[in-house]
Amino acid sequence: MAGNVREITESIVTPILSDLALELVDVEFKKEGKNWFLRVYIERENGSGVDLDDCAAVSERLSEELDKRDPVEQAYYLEVSSPGAERPLKNEKDVQRAVGKNIHVTTYAPIDGEKQFEGKLTEYDGDTLTIETRVKTRTKVVEIPYDKVAKARLAVVF
């Protein structure tokens, strides 16, 4: 059920975003407490952030289309927003855009005895992520095969 709602929402919102020079990051449909939430995360096509006007424009147009097609059986809240500073890196295009930025990666299996890495993504060649991490006072370079990545996201460094 939830998967179907996500797929339908994605197919509805993609042309709307294209018209506005925006891009879909993710769609979530989940129950929290007694309420259902349909969340649509968006950003600019160049990977930069969105503002309140962008979110409002998408929300208004998407709401109209969802009302016409009615893919959701129960009551829900529609939220359209930016994915935030620590946005998930969902696909290879997202990872490529993150080169030069700090990221956090969790792997399916240990690499050099570790399953979590955080540092600057210095390179992504389509198969391997190269990350510079700091261990106390020294810099360590870790190569992570893309097919071993369980989750990846941008990381804010203070």
PDB file of C-alpha atoms in Angstrom, residues 15-156:
ATOM      1  CA  PRO A  15       6.299  16.716 -14.208  1.00  0.00           C
ATOM      2  CA  ILE A  16       5.303  19.450 -11.739  1.00  0.00           C
ATOM      3  CA  LEU A  17       8.884  19.676 -10.508  1.00  0.00           C
ATOM      4  CA  SER A  18      10.222  19.666 -14.053  1.00  0.00           C
ATOM      5  CA  ASP A  19       8.046  22.699 -14.894  1.00  0.00           C
ATOM      6  CA  LEU A  20       9.514  24.543 -11.902  1.00  0.00           C
ATOM      7  CA  ALA A  21      13.170  23.529 -12.533  1.00  0.00           C
ATOM      8  CA  LEU A  22      13.099  21.452  -9.354  1.00  0.00           C
ATOM      9  CA  GLU A  23      14.005  17.843  -8.668  1.00  0.00           C
ATOM     10  CA  LEU A  24      12.560  15.075  -6.526  1.00  0.00           C
ATOM     11  CA  VAL A  25      14.798  13.823  -3.713  1.00  0.00           C
ATOM     12  CA  ASP A  26      12.437  11.402  -1.987  1.00  0.00           C
ATOM     13  CA  VAL A  27       8.810  10.530  -1.202  1.00  0.00           C
ATOM     14  CA  GLU A  28       7.711   9.034   2.125  1.00  0.00           C
ATOM     15  CA  PHE A  29       4.294   7.766   3.102  1.00  0.00           C
ATOM     16  CA  LYS A  30       4.142   6.644   6.689  1.00  0.00           C
ATOM     17  CA  LYS A  31       2.060   6.526   9.787  1.00  0.00           C
ATOM     18  CA  GLU A  32       3.196   8.429  12.843  1.00  0.00           C
ATOM     19  CA  GLY A  33       0.977   7.923  15.845  1.00  0.00           C
ATOM     20  CA  LYS A  34      -2.580   7.952  14.543  1.00  0.00           C
ATOM     21  CA  ASN A  35      -1.826  10.190  11.533  1.00  0.00           C
ATOM     22  CA  TRP A  36      -0.547   9.405   8.035  1.00  0.00           C
ATOM     23  CA  PHE A  37       1.993  11.715   6.362  1.00  0.00           C
ATOM     24  CA  LEU A  38       2.848  12.009   2.678  1.00  0.00           C
ATOM     25  CA  ARG A  39       6.187  13.807   2.558  1.00  0.00           C
ATOM     26  CA  VAL A  40       7.782  15.024  -0.649  1.00  0.00           C
ATOM     27  CA  TYR A  41      11.386  16.251  -0.473  1.00  0.00           C
ATOM     28  CA  ILE A  42      12.579  18.540  -3.255  1.00  0.00           C
ATOM     29  CA  GLU A  43      15.609  20.599  -4.291  1.00  0.00           C
ATOM     30  CA  ARG A  44      16.790  22.669  -7.248  1.00  0.00           C
ATOM     31  CA  GLU A  45      18.058  20.778 -10.287  1.00  0.00           C
ATOM     32  CA  ASN A  46      21.586  22.026  -9.560  1.00  0.00           C
ATOM     33  CA  GLY A  47      21.450  20.478  -6.078  1.00  0.00           C
ATOM     34  CA  SER A  48      20.958  23.735  -4.201  1.00  0.00           C
ATOM     35  CA  GLY A  49      18.219  24.346  -1.684  1.00  0.00           C
ATOM     36  CA  VAL A  50      14.620  25.423  -2.099  1.00  0.00           C
ATOM     37  CA  ASP A  51      12.684  28.171  -0.365  1.00  0.00           C
ATOM     38  CA  LEU A  52       9.211  28.417   1.118  1.00  0.00           C
ATOM     39  CA  ASP A  53       7.736  29.731  -2.149  1.00  0.00           C
ATOM     40  CA  ASP A  54       9.053  26.671  -4.029  1.00  0.00           C
ATOM     41  CA  CYS A  55       7.547  24.317  -1.459  1.00  0.00           C
ATOM     42  CA  ALA A  56       4.216  26.161  -1.495  1.00  0.00           C
ATOM     43  CA  ALA A  57       4.005  26.100  -5.308  1.00  0.00           C
ATOM     44  CA  VAL A  58       4.701  22.370  -5.458  1.00  0.00           C
ATOM     45  CA  SER A  59       2.349  21.630  -2.567  1.00  0.00           C
ATOM     46  CA  GLU A  60      -0.521  23.513  -4.186  1.00  0.00           C
ATOM     47  CA  ARG A  61      -0.142  21.868  -7.597  1.00  0.00           C
ATOM     48  CA  LEU A  62       0.498  18.407  -6.152  1.00  0.00           C
ATOM     49  CA  SER A  63      -2.488  18.675  -3.811  1.00  0.00           C
ATOM     50  CA  GLU A  64      -4.775  19.471  -6.773  1.00  0.00           C
ATOM     51  CA  GLU A  65      -3.507  16.476  -8.737  1.00  0.00           C
ATOM     52  CA  LEU A  66      -3.745  14.132  -5.750  1.00  0.00           C
ATOM     53  CA  ASP A  67      -7.336  15.273  -5.172  1.00  0.00           C
ATOM     54  CA  LYS A  68      -8.176  14.486  -8.824  1.00  0.00           C
ATOM     55  CA  ARG A  69      -6.583  11.029  -8.853  1.00  0.00           C
ATOM     56  CA  ASP A  70      -7.233  10.158  -5.185  1.00  0.00           C
ATOM     57  CA  PRO A  71      -4.525   7.452  -4.744  1.00  0.00           C
ATOM     58  CA  VAL A  72      -4.667   7.567  -0.924  1.00  0.00           C
ATOM     59  CA  GLU A  73      -7.558   5.796   0.800  1.00  0.00           C
ATOM     60  CA  GLN A  74      -7.186   7.329   4.274  1.00  0.00           C
ATOM     61  CA  ALA A  75      -6.812  10.903   5.522  1.00  0.00           C
ATOM     62  CA  TYR A  76      -3.228  12.192   5.460  1.00  0.00           C
ATOM     63  CA  TYR A  77      -1.128  15.321   5.783  1.00  0.00           C
ATOM     64  CA  LEU A  78       0.840  16.469   2.730  1.00  0.00           C
ATOM     65  CA  GLU A  79       4.240  18.014   3.452  1.00  0.00           C
ATOM     66  CA  VAL A  80       6.568  19.401   0.789  1.00  0.00           C
ATOM     67  CA  SER A  81      10.009  20.467   1.992  1.00  0.00           C
ATOM     68  CA  SER A  82      13.744  20.520   1.524  1.00  0.00           C
ATOM     69  CA  PRO A  83      15.511  17.302   2.551  1.00  0.00           C
ATOM     70  CA  GLY A  84      17.636  19.354   4.963  1.00  0.00           C
ATOM     71  CA  ALA A  85      21.339  19.940   5.476  1.00  0.00           C
ATOM     72  CA  GLU A  86      22.046  16.244   6.023  1.00  0.00           C
ATOM     73  CA  ARG A  87      20.025  15.064   3.063  1.00  0.00           C
ATOM     74  CA  PRO A  88      20.208  11.412   2.049  1.00  0.00           C
ATOM     75  CA  LEU A  89      22.225  10.473  -1.020  1.00  0.00           C
ATOM     76  CA  LYS A  90      19.717   8.153  -2.694  1.00  0.00           C
ATOM     77  CA  ASN A  91      21.417   7.413  -6.006  1.00  0.00           C
ATOM     78  CA  GLU A  92      24.654   7.724  -7.961  1.00  0.00           C
ATOM     79  CA  LYS A  93      23.734  11.200  -9.240  1.00  0.00           C
ATOM     80  CA  ASP A  94      23.391  12.400  -5.638  1.00  0.00           C
ATOM     81  CA  VAL A  95      26.762  10.860  -4.736  1.00  0.00           C
ATOM     82  CA  GLN A  96      28.439  12.486  -7.751  1.00  0.00           C
ATOM     83  CA  ARG A  97      27.064  15.887  -6.699  1.00  0.00           C
ATOM     84  CA  ALA A  98      28.459  15.338  -3.200  1.00  0.00           C
ATOM     85  CA  VAL A  99      32.092  15.113  -4.354  1.00  0.00           C
ATOM     86  CA  GLY A 100      34.022  17.716  -2.389  1.00  0.00           C
ATOM     87  CA  LYS A 101      31.514  17.696   0.484  1.00  0.00           C
ATOM     88  CA  ASN A 102      31.473  15.938   3.830  1.00  0.00           C
ATOM     89  CA  ILE A 103      29.374  12.778   3.921  1.00  0.00           C
ATOM     90  CA  HIS A 104      28.440   9.998   6.335  1.00  0.00           C
ATOM     91  CA  VAL A 105      28.343   6.439   4.974  1.00  0.00           C
ATOM     92  CA  THR A 106      27.138   3.206   6.565  1.00  0.00           C
ATOM     93  CA  THR A 107      28.117  -0.038   4.848  1.00  0.00           C
ATOM     94  CA  TYR A 108      26.508  -3.480   4.761  1.00  0.00           C
ATOM     95  CA  ALA A 109      29.761  -5.185   5.765  1.00  0.00           C
ATOM     96  CA  PRO A 110      32.857  -3.917   7.579  1.00  0.00           C
ATOM     97  CA  ILE A 111      35.651  -2.286   5.606  1.00  0.00           C
ATOM     98  CA  ASP A 112      38.946  -2.180   7.519  1.00  0.00           C
ATOM     99  CA  GLY A 113      36.939  -3.278  10.568  1.00  0.00           C
ATOM    100  CA  GLU A 114      34.476  -0.358  10.384  1.00  0.00           C
ATOM    101  CA  LYS A 115      30.921   0.017   9.096  1.00  0.00           C
ATOM    102  CA  GLN A 116      30.530   3.790   9.504  1.00  0.00           C
ATOM    103  CA  PHE A 117      32.636   6.465   7.861  1.00  0.00           C
ATOM    104  CA  GLU A 118      32.471  10.231   7.901  1.00  0.00           C
ATOM    105  CA  GLY A 119      34.689  12.595   5.995  1.00  0.00           C
ATOM    106  CA  LYS A 120      35.213  14.459   2.751  1.00  0.00           C
ATOM    107  CA  LEU A 121      34.150  12.621  -0.411  1.00  0.00           C
ATOM    108  CA  THR A 122      37.127  13.302  -2.653  1.00  0.00           C
ATOM    109  CA  GLU A 123      36.181  11.087  -5.581  1.00  0.00           C
ATOM    110  CA  TYR A 124      33.416   8.918  -6.996  1.00  0.00           C
ATOM    111  CA  ASP A 125      34.195   7.002 -10.184  1.00  0.00           C
ATOM    112  CA  GLY A 126      30.861   5.178 -10.512  1.00  0.00           C
ATOM    113  CA  ASP A 127      32.079   2.134  -8.600  1.00  0.00           C
ATOM    114  CA  THR A 128      34.006   3.416  -5.579  1.00  0.00           C
ATOM    115  CA  LEU A 129      33.626   6.274  -3.113  1.00  0.00           C
ATOM    116  CA  THR A 130      36.938   7.691  -1.891  1.00  0.00           C
ATOM    117  CA  ILE A 131      36.612   9.396   1.484  1.00  0.00           C
ATOM    118  CA  GLU A 132      39.225  11.289   3.479  1.00  0.00           C
ATOM    119  CA  THR A 133      38.566  10.740   7.169  1.00  0.00           C
ATOM    120  CA  ARG A 134      40.340  12.169  10.198  1.00  0.00           C
ATOM    121  CA  VAL A 135      41.639   9.821  12.880  1.00  0.00           C
ATOM    122  CA  LYS A 136      42.924  12.048  15.686  1.00  0.00           C
ATOM    123  CA  THR A 137      45.668  14.080  13.959  1.00  0.00           C
ATOM    124  CA  ARG A 138      46.130  12.089  10.774  1.00  0.00           C
ATOM    125  CA  THR A 139      44.157  11.812   7.560  1.00  0.00           C
ATOM    126  CA  LYS A 140      43.140   8.374   6.347  1.00  0.00           C
ATOM    127  CA  VAL A 141      41.800   7.584   2.862  1.00  0.00           C
ATOM    128  CA  VAL A 142      39.091   4.918   2.660  1.00  0.00           C
ATOM    129  CA  GLU A 143      37.753   3.403  -0.554  1.00  0.00           C
ATOM    130  CA  ILE A 144      34.197   2.081  -0.318  1.00  0.00           C
ATOM    131  CA  PRO A 145      32.626   0.054  -3.138  1.00  0.00           C
ATOM    132  CA  TYR A 146      29.292   1.658  -4.059  1.00  0.00           C
ATOM    133  CA  ASP A 147      27.514  -1.722  -3.906  1.00  0.00           C
ATOM    134  CA  LYS A 148      28.545  -2.020  -0.219  1.00  0.00           C
ATOM    135  CA  VAL A 149      26.863   1.275   0.768  1.00  0.00           C
ATOM    136  CA  ALA A 150      23.773   0.729   2.928  1.00  0.00           C
ATOM    137  CA  LYS A 151      23.097   4.440   3.542  1.00  0.00           C
ATOM    138  CA  ALA A 152      24.789   7.689   2.660  1.00  0.00           C
ATOM    139  CA  ARG A 153      23.982  11.287   3.522  1.00  0.00           C
ATOM    140  CA  LEU A 154      25.577  14.692   3.592  1.00  0.00           C
ATOM    141  CA  ALA A 155      27.224  15.481   6.928  1.00  0.00           C
ATOM    142  CA  VAL A 156      27.375  18.861   8.595  1.00  0.00           C
TER     143      VAL A 156
END
